């Protein structure tokens, strides 16, 4: 018997390791076909995965989160044993090789604890000193009645894992001639903040990214923006009648205005709202998913790992944070240009109502306490009047408690 588990040795399905692998694919557990062939990732659903791998010319290591066959699904206890006995030694033997985790149990093996496949799919983290991407298990394609979006999701994340994450070009805490008219008729904005709350709850901008469409991003730190002269210069360069673009634009608009900018004369385009208005059913409307469609690498790993570990964004390495912000700006610009090119008629759809939404979000809803008090008094009088009618109609004495559900 294997010293790590209770299964017989002839039920173990070892990993499949090619020469010079460039990816590690982590599955769930062997099925009967894998048990009989002693080869991981065989069977109907695995055929779809291997077709994707062949198409992308990948040289993956195939390993299951649980390497032994069994009639039951893997448990946290067995996955922990397998992780220490098989998965971690494999990762140590192939340092830096990116990982794509397929499905719930692969995520549990890498992260520990219970994981939800649909919620986890699409996440990218920096774990074990490497890139780790989470997607669906190919069996989910069969369960979903052959939803082609599942296979696309898997293929996108395999491809993104292999793309190099190159250093983006940007200017940090610096004004250039490119951040001024005529280059600034269309501006992409993106703010990295303390958390996902609005500024009146204490969240503030850590870095503010502004990219002229077709130009190079300019990224400004909060310390730079605190200088009144710097903010006045920025206002001169980016305010006025122009198109301001973002993905979930409202959040960035409000934070940027809280720092001192004014977009009252701007026209808005939110790439997320545009997709929602199309009514297309997507597995994800997130920027990173669509960036992968547009050929971007999985650049978000380190930033998302900071979020997952609940570390302060302000304590993140500034270069890593600025790199992440710049890539978000490039991705949002690419998505904007695609939308502009695809549907010029629909692209002209009015988003000016976002000015009103922004004002409502900033101001909140005004509630008049005096009017509420008067309304409460009116309702109390009406209630007392109805209670009197009920008592008279049924000859109820004062000892009857009309508020008691029992009586």
Short mmCIF file of C-alpha atoms in Angstrom, two decimals:
data_model
loop_
_atom_site.label_atom_id
_atom_site.label_comp_id
_atom_site.label_asym_id
_atom_site.label_seq_id
_atom_site.Cartn_x
_atom_site.Cartn_y
_atom_site.Cartn_z
CA UNK A 1 0.00 0.00 0.00
CA UNK A 2 1.04 3.58 -0.62
CA UNK A 3 2.34 5.12 2.62
CA UNK A 4 0.44 8.34 1.85
CA UNK A 5 -3.01 6.87 1.34
CA UNK A 6 -5.10 3.76 1.75
CA UNK A 7 -5.39 2.95 -1.96
CA UNK A 8 -3.63 0.03 -3.55
CA UNK A 9 -0.61 0.93 -5.65
CA UNK A 10 -2.21 -0.42 -8.81
CA UNK A 11 -4.93 2.23 -8.46
CA UNK A 12 -2.48 5.14 -8.52
CA UNK A 13 -2.44 7.22 -11.71
CA UNK A 14 0.93 9.00 -11.87
CA UNK A 15 1.40 12.40 -13.57
CA UNK A 16 2.23 12.59 -17.25
CA UNK A 17 5.43 14.60 -17.73
CA UNK A 18 6.79 15.54 -21.18
CA UNK A 19 10.25 16.87 -21.99
CA UNK A 20 10.72 20.56 -21.21
CA UNK A 21 7.17 21.21 -19.97
CA UNK A 22 5.93 24.81 -20.12
CA UNK A 23 2.67 24.39 -18.18
CA UNK A 24 1.23 22.34 -15.33
CA UNK A 25 -2.43 21.31 -15.63
CA UNK A 26 -3.99 20.21 -12.34
CA UNK A 27 -7.17 18.15 -12.60
CA UNK A 28 -9.42 16.57 -10.01
CA UNK A 29 -9.17 12.76 -9.60
CA UNK A 30 -8.78 9.76 -11.90
CA UNK A 31 -11.88 8.18 -13.41
CA UNK A 32 -12.21 4.53 -14.30
CA UNK A 33 -10.63 5.03 -17.74
CA UNK A 34 -7.61 6.74 -16.16
CA UNK A 35 -7.36 4.00 -13.55
CA UNK A 36 -7.34 1.31 -16.25
CA UNK A 37 -4.92 3.08 -18.61
CA UNK A 38 -2.69 4.51 -15.84
CA UNK A 39 -2.77 7.77 -17.80
CA UNK A 40 -4.24 11.01 -16.39
CA UNK A 41 -6.73 13.12 -18.34
CA UNK A 42 -8.30 10.43 -20.50
CA UNK A 43 -11.96 10.02 -21.29
CA UNK A 44 -14.60 12.14 -23.00
CA UNK A 45 -14.09 15.44 -21.16
CA UNK A 46 -10.28 15.09 -21.25
CA UNK A 47 -10.42 14.70 -25.03
CA UNK A 48 -11.70 18.26 -25.30
CA UNK A 49 -8.86 19.49 -23.08
CA UNK A 50 -6.18 17.65 -25.04
CA UNK A 51 -7.58 19.11 -28.27
CA UNK A 52 -7.10 22.61 -26.83
CA UNK A 53 -3.56 21.71 -25.76
CA UNK A 54 -2.67 20.39 -29.24
CA UNK A 55 -4.13 23.48 -30.91
CA UNK A 56 -2.03 25.79 -28.74
CA UNK A 57 1.12 23.66 -29.04
CA UNK A 58 1.47 23.38 -25.25
CA UNK A 59 3.75 20.91 -23.47
CA UNK A 60 1.88 20.38 -20.20
CA UNK A 61 2.42 18.21 -17.19
CA UNK A 62 -0.88 16.49 -16.42
CA UNK A 63 -1.46 15.74 -12.73
CA UNK A 64 -4.60 15.16 -10.72
CA UNK A 65 -5.24 16.77 -7.35
CA UNK A 66 -5.83 13.24 -6.10
CA UNK A 67 -3.65 10.71 -7.90
CA UNK A 68 -5.54 7.62 -6.74
CA UNK A 69 -8.79 6.25 -8.09
CA UNK A 70 -11.79 6.01 -5.81
CA UNK A 71 -15.57 5.95 -6.12
CA UNK A 72 -15.97 9.02 -3.91
CA UNK A 73 -15.06 12.64 -4.53
CA UNK A 74 -11.81 13.90 -2.96
CA UNK A 75 -12.02 15.31 0.55
CA UNK A 76 -10.01 18.15 2.07
CA UNK A 77 -8.10 15.62 4.15
CA UNK A 78 -7.03 13.47 1.18
CA UNK A 79 -6.24 16.54 -0.93
CA UNK A 80 -3.98 17.87 1.82
CA UNK A 81 -2.11 14.55 1.97
CA UNK A 82 -1.81 14.44 -1.82
CA UNK A 83 -0.66 18.07 -1.97
CA UNK A 84 2.22 17.37 0.40
CA UNK A 85 3.09 13.99 -1.09
CA UNK A 86 2.77 14.64 -4.81
CA UNK A 87 1.76 18.15 -5.91
CA UNK A 88 4.25 20.26 -3.94
CA UNK A 89 7.27 18.06 -4.86
CA UNK A 90 6.23 18.37 -8.51
CA UNK A 91 6.03 22.17 -8.25
CA UNK A 92 9.46 22.25 -6.60
CA UNK A 93 10.88 20.10 -9.40
CA UNK A 94 9.63 22.58 -12.03
CA UNK A 95 10.16 26.05 -10.54
CA UNK A 96 8.40 28.95 -12.22
CA UNK A 97 6.31 26.82 -14.58
CA UNK A 98 2.79 28.33 -14.58
CA UNK A 99 -0.18 26.32 -13.33
CA UNK A 100 -3.73 26.12 -14.63
CA UNK A 101 -6.12 24.63 -12.06
CA UNK A 102 -9.09 22.87 -13.62
CA UNK A 103 -12.16 22.84 -11.43
CA UNK A 104 -13.11 22.84 -7.78
CA UNK A 105 -10.84 20.10 -6.46
CA UNK A 106 -7.75 21.42 -8.20
CA UNK A 107 -8.43 24.78 -6.52
CA UNK A 108 -8.89 23.03 -3.17
CA UNK A 109 -5.57 21.21 -3.62
CA UNK A 110 -3.71 24.47 -4.32
CA UNK A 111 -5.50 26.75 -1.85
CA UNK A 112 -6.95 24.46 0.80
CA UNK A 113 -10.50 24.66 2.11
CA UNK A 114 -13.74 24.51 0.16
CA UNK A 115 -13.83 26.27 -3.21
CA UNK A 116 -16.68 27.12 -5.56
CA UNK A 117 -15.88 26.28 -9.19
CA UNK A 118 -17.99 29.04 -10.78
CA UNK A 119 -16.77 31.71 -8.36
CA UNK A 120 -13.14 30.66 -8.57
CA UNK A 121 -13.02 30.34 -12.38
CA UNK A 122 -11.21 33.32 -13.85
CA UNK A 123 -9.13 34.17 -10.78
CA UNK A 124 -5.38 34.59 -11.22
CA UNK A 125 -2.97 34.51 -8.29
CA UNK A 126 0.76 34.45 -7.56
CA UNK A 127 1.29 31.24 -5.58
CA UNK A 128 4.27 28.96 -5.04
CA UNK A 129 6.47 31.57 -6.79
CA UNK A 130 4.58 31.23 -10.05
CA UNK A 131 1.47 32.19 -11.96
CA UNK A 132 -1.62 30.16 -11.04
CA UNK A 133 -4.80 30.51 -13.10
CA UNK A 134 -8.17 28.98 -12.20
CA UNK A 135 -10.70 27.81 -14.78
CA UNK A 136 -13.36 25.15 -15.23
CA UNK A 137 -12.79 21.43 -15.37
CA UNK A 138 -13.59 20.19 -18.91
CA UNK A 139 -16.26 17.89 -17.42
CA UNK A 140 -18.17 21.08 -16.62
CA UNK A 141 -18.58 21.46 -20.39
CA UNK A 142 -20.52 18.19 -20.46
CA UNK A 143 -22.59 19.08 -17.38
CA UNK A 144 -23.47 22.47 -18.89
CA UNK A 145 -25.07 20.86 -21.96
CA UNK A 146 -22.03 21.57 -24.15
CA UNK A 147 -21.82 25.28 -23.43
CA UNK A 148 -19.00 26.38 -25.75
CA UNK A 149 -18.15 29.27 -23.42
CA UNK A 150 -16.67 26.73 -20.97
CA UNK A 151 -14.13 25.50 -23.50
CA UNK A 152 -13.36 29.09 -24.52
CA UNK A 153 -12.71 29.96 -20.87
CA UNK A 154 -10.30 27.03 -20.50
CA UNK A 155 -8.51 27.85 -23.76
CA UNK A 156 -8.17 31.55 -22.89
CA UNK A 157 -6.58 30.80 -19.53
CA UNK A 158 -4.16 28.25 -20.94
CA UNK A 159 -3.10 30.74 -23.62
CA UNK A 160 -2.80 33.61 -21.11
CA UNK A 161 -0.63 31.50 -18.80
CA UNK A 162 1.97 31.16 -21.54
CA UNK A 163 2.09 34.79 -22.66
CA UNK A 164 5.02 36.75 -21.22
CA UNK A 165 4.07 39.61 -18.90
CA UNK A 166 6.20 42.41 -20.30
CA UNK A 167 7.03 45.70 -18.62
CA UNK A 168 4.44 48.30 -19.74
CA UNK A 169 5.41 51.80 -20.83
CA UNK A 170 4.16 54.67 -18.67
CA UNK A 171 5.18 57.94 -17.06
CA UNK A 172 5.16 58.02 -13.25
CA UNK A 173 4.50 61.31 -11.42
CA UNK A 174 5.46 63.26 -14.50
CA UNK A 175 3.69 65.65 -16.90
CA UNK A 176 4.57 65.34 -20.57
CA UNK A 177 3.41 67.00 -23.77
CA UNK A 178 1.36 63.86 -24.48
CA UNK A 179 -0.97 64.59 -21.56
CA UNK A 180 -2.39 67.78 -23.06
CA UNK A 181 -4.53 68.76 -26.07
CA UNK A 182 -4.74 67.59 -28.81
CA UNK A 183 -3.76 64.18 -27.41
CA UNK A 184 -6.38 64.21 -24.64
CA UNK A 185 -9.67 64.26 -26.60
CA UNK A 186 -10.25 60.69 -25.40
CA UNK A 187 -8.98 59.68 -21.96
CA UNK A 188 -9.00 56.29 -20.25
CA UNK A 189 -9.00 56.55 -16.45
CA UNK A 190 -8.45 53.95 -13.75
CA UNK A 191 -7.83 54.48 -10.04
CA UNK A 192 -6.33 51.99 -7.60
CA UNK A 193 -7.81 52.70 -4.18
CA UNK A 194 -7.47 51.54 -0.59
CA UNK A 195 -10.50 49.28 -1.02
CA UNK A 196 -13.68 48.95 -3.07
CA UNK A 197 -15.63 51.50 -1.00
CA UNK A 198 -16.42 55.07 -2.01
CA UNK A 199 -14.22 57.86 -0.61
CA UNK A 200 -16.74 59.05 1.98
CA UNK A 201 -16.27 55.68 3.71
CA UNK A 202 -12.54 56.35 4.02
CA UNK A 203 -11.18 54.80 0.83
CA UNK A 204 -8.76 57.06 -1.06
CA UNK A 205 -6.80 56.93 -4.29
CA UNK A 206 -3.41 55.20 -4.03
CA UNK A 207 -2.49 55.71 -7.68
CA UNK A 208 -4.46 57.48 -10.42
CA UNK A 209 -3.95 56.32 -14.00
CA UNK A 210 -4.82 58.46 -17.03
CA UNK A 211 -4.13 57.34 -20.60
CA UNK A 212 -4.77 59.36 -23.75
CA UNK A 213 -6.24 56.96 -26.33
CA UNK A 214 -3.34 56.07 -28.61
CA UNK A 215 -0.82 57.47 -26.13
CA UNK A 216 1.22 56.42 -23.12
CA UNK A 217 -0.29 56.13 -19.62
CA UNK A 218 0.50 58.74 -16.98
CA UNK A 219 0.30 57.41 -13.45
CA UNK A 220 0.22 59.66 -10.40
CA UNK A 221 0.75 58.63 -6.79
CA UNK A 222 -1.33 60.00 -3.94
CA UNK A 223 1.71 61.90 -2.59
CA UNK A 224 2.12 63.61 -5.97
CA UNK A 225 -1.57 64.52 -6.10
CA UNK A 226 -1.48 66.08 -2.62
CA UNK A 227 0.64 68.89 -4.01
CA UNK A 228 -1.81 71.67 -5.00
CA UNK A 229 0.35 72.86 -7.88
CA UNK A 230 0.44 69.33 -9.33
CA UNK A 231 -3.32 68.96 -9.06
CA UNK A 232 -3.90 72.36 -10.70
CA UNK A 233 -1.64 71.34 -13.58
CA UNK A 234 -3.47 68.02 -13.96
CA UNK A 235 -6.84 69.81 -14.00
CA UNK A 236 -5.69 72.08 -16.82
CA UNK A 237 -4.63 69.09 -18.88
CA UNK A 238 -7.56 66.69 -18.49
CA UNK A 239 -10.70 68.72 -17.68
CA UNK A 240 -13.11 70.09 -20.27
CA UNK A 241 -15.16 68.64 -23.10
CA UNK A 242 -13.69 65.27 -23.98
CA UNK A 243 -14.61 61.57 -23.82
CA UNK A 244 -13.70 59.86 -20.54
CA UNK A 245 -13.54 56.06 -20.71
CA UNK A 246 -13.39 53.40 -18.05
CA UNK A 247 -14.48 49.91 -17.05
CA UNK A 248 -16.89 50.40 -14.12
CA UNK A 249 -16.30 54.07 -14.80
CA UNK A 250 -18.49 55.46 -12.03
CA UNK A 251 -16.16 54.26 -9.28
CA UNK A 252 -13.14 55.91 -10.90
CA UNK A 253 -15.01 59.14 -11.70
CA UNK A 254 -16.13 59.62 -8.13
CA UNK A 255 -12.70 58.88 -6.67
CA UNK A 256 -10.98 61.17 -9.19
CA UNK A 257 -13.41 64.02 -8.48
CA UNK A 258 -12.92 63.48 -4.74
CA UNK A 259 -9.21 64.12 -5.34
CA UNK A 260 -10.02 67.41 -7.09
CA UNK A 261 -10.73 66.74 -10.77
CA UNK A 262 -13.95 67.88 -12.46
CA UNK A 263 -15.63 66.01 -15.30
CA UNK A 264 -18.83 68.08 -15.64
CA UNK A 265 -18.16 68.85 -19.31
CA UNK A 266 -16.99 65.35 -20.25
CA UNK A 267 -18.82 62.70 -22.24
CA UNK A 268 -18.66 59.22 -20.77
CA UNK A 269 -18.16 55.72 -22.12
CA UNK A 270 -18.25 52.77 -19.73
CA UNK A 271 -17.03 49.60 -21.45
CA UNK A 272 -18.82 47.45 -18.85
CA UNK A 273 -22.19 49.19 -19.31
CA UNK A 274 -21.77 48.91 -23.08
CA UNK A 275 -21.46 45.11 -22.78
CA UNK A 276 -24.47 44.91 -20.46
CA UNK A 277 -26.54 46.97 -22.90
CA UNK A 278 -25.70 44.51 -25.68
CA UNK A 279 -27.49 41.85 -23.68
CA UNK A 280 -24.88 39.21 -24.56
CA UNK A 281 -24.68 36.40 -22.01
CA UNK A 282 -21.05 36.16 -20.95
CA UNK A 283 -19.36 33.99 -18.35
CA UNK A 284 -17.71 37.19 -17.16
CA UNK A 285 -18.01 40.90 -17.83
CA UNK A 286 -14.76 41.53 -15.97
CA UNK A 287 -11.99 43.49 -17.64
CA UNK A 288 -9.36 40.78 -17.16
CA UNK A 289 -11.45 38.12 -18.93
CA UNK A 290 -11.96 40.34 -21.96
CA UNK A 291 -8.31 41.43 -21.87
CA UNK A 292 -7.36 37.75 -22.28
CA UNK A 293 -9.70 37.59 -25.28
CA UNK A 294 -7.82 40.54 -26.72
CA UNK A 295 -4.48 38.76 -26.30
CA UNK A 296 -3.29 40.19 -22.98
CA UNK A 297 -1.33 37.97 -20.55
CA UNK A 298 -2.49 37.14 -17.02
CA UNK A 299 -0.97 40.29 -15.57
CA UNK A 300 -3.17 40.58 -12.46
CA UNK A 301 -1.64 37.78 -10.36
CA UNK A 302 0.39 39.80 -7.84
CA UNK A 303 -2.29 42.45 -7.34
CA UNK A 304 -5.02 39.87 -6.77
CA UNK A 305 -2.81 37.97 -4.35
CA UNK A 306 -2.49 41.15 -2.27
CA UNK A 307 -6.30 41.45 -2.26
CA UNK A 308 -6.72 37.79 -1.36
CA UNK A 309 -4.32 38.08 1.56
CA UNK A 310 -6.13 41.27 2.69
CA UNK A 311 -2.90 43.28 2.66
CA UNK A 312 -3.06 47.10 2.37
CA UNK A 313 -2.79 48.25 -1.25
CA UNK A 314 -0.63 51.17 -0.05
CA UNK A 315 2.00 48.72 1.16
CA UNK A 316 2.24 47.01 -2.23
CA UNK A 317 5.46 47.56 -4.15
CA UNK A 318 4.92 50.80 -6.10
CA UNK A 319 6.44 49.45 -9.31
CA UNK A 320 4.17 46.38 -9.23
CA UNK A 321 1.14 48.57 -8.53
CA UNK A 322 1.97 51.09 -11.28
CA UNK A 323 2.63 48.25 -13.74
CA UNK A 324 -0.77 46.74 -12.91
CA UNK A 325 -2.54 50.08 -13.28
CA UNK A 326 -0.87 50.76 -16.63
CA UNK A 327 -1.89 47.35 -17.97
CA UNK A 328 -5.48 47.97 -16.88
CA UNK A 329 -5.41 51.23 -18.85
CA UNK A 330 -4.05 49.50 -21.96
CA UNK A 331 -6.69 46.73 -21.64
CA UNK A 332 -9.56 49.19 -21.18
CA UNK A 333 -8.38 51.19 -24.19
CA UNK A 334 -8.25 48.01 -26.34
CA UNK A 335 -11.76 47.05 -25.26
CA UNK A 336 -13.02 50.59 -25.97
CA UNK A 337 -11.54 50.60 -29.46
CA UNK A 338 -13.02 47.17 -30.18
CA UNK A 339 -16.46 48.38 -29.11
CA UNK A 340 -16.07 51.54 -31.16
CA UNK A 341 -15.07 49.54 -34.24
CA UNK A 342 -17.63 46.73 -33.90
CA UNK A 343 -20.88 48.66 -33.58
CA UNK A 344 -20.56 52.31 -34.61
CA UNK A 345 -24.34 52.76 -34.53
CA UNK A 346 -24.83 51.36 -31.05
CA UNK A 347 -21.59 53.00 -29.94
CA UNK A 348 -23.32 56.37 -30.27
CA UNK A 349 -25.81 55.37 -27.58
CA UNK A 350 -26.18 58.17 -25.09
CA UNK A 351 -24.41 57.65 -21.74
CA UNK A 352 -24.91 61.22 -20.58
CA UNK A 353 -27.28 59.94 -17.89
CA UNK A 354 -24.14 58.84 -16.04
CA UNK A 355 -23.72 62.48 -15.01
CA UNK A 356 -26.97 62.19 -13.02
CA UNK A 357 -26.04 58.82 -11.58
CA UNK A 358 -22.70 60.25 -10.48
CA UNK A 359 -24.38 63.21 -8.79
CA UNK A 360 -26.90 60.96 -7.04
CA UNK A 361 -24.13 58.63 -5.87
CA UNK A 362 -22.06 61.53 -4.56
CA UNK A 363 -24.93 63.35 -2.87
CA UNK A 364 -26.93 60.38 -1.63
CA UNK A 365 -30.71 60.54 -1.31
CA UNK A 366 -32.05 63.42 0.77
CA UNK A 367 -34.51 62.26 3.43
CA UNK A 368 -36.64 64.87 5.20
CA UNK A 369 -37.10 63.76 8.80
CA UNK A 370 -39.90 66.27 9.36
CA UNK A 371 -41.86 64.87 6.42
CA UNK A 372 -41.30 61.33 7.72
CA UNK A 373 -42.53 62.40 11.16
CA UNK A 374 -45.69 63.94 9.64
CA UNK A 375 -46.29 60.82 7.56
CA UNK A 376 -45.82 58.62 10.62
CA UNK A 377 -48.40 60.70 12.54
CA UNK A 378 -50.89 60.40 9.66
CA UNK A 379 -50.43 56.63 9.55
CA UNK A 380 -50.84 56.35 13.32
CA UNK A 381 -54.15 58.27 13.17
CA UNK A 382 -55.35 56.02 10.34
CA UNK A 383 -54.31 52.93 12.30
CA UNK A 384 -56.12 54.12 15.44
CA UNK A 385 -59.24 54.86 13.40
CA UNK A 386 -59.26 51.38 11.85
CA UNK A 387 -58.63 49.73 15.22
CA UNK A 388 -61.65 51.58 16.65
CA UNK A 389 -63.82 50.31 13.80
CA UNK A 390 -62.66 46.71 14.42
CA UNK A 391 -63.38 46.95 18.17
CA UNK A 392 -66.87 48.37 17.60
CA UNK A 393 -67.76 45.88 14.89
CA UNK A 394 -66.82 42.85 17.04
CA UNK A 395 -67.58 44.32 20.49
CA UNK A 396 -64.00 43.90 21.63
CA UNK A 397 -63.17 45.13 25.11
CA UNK A 398 -60.04 46.98 26.20
CA UNK A 399 -58.57 43.69 27.49
CA UNK A 400 -58.33 42.39 23.91
CA UNK A 401 -54.83 43.01 22.55
CA UNK A 402 -55.25 43.64 18.85
CA UNK A 403 -51.43 43.38 18.34
CA UNK A 404 -51.36 39.80 19.62
CA UNK A 405 -51.30 37.27 16.81
CA UNK A 406 -52.58 34.63 19.26
CA UNK A 407 -55.69 36.65 20.19
#
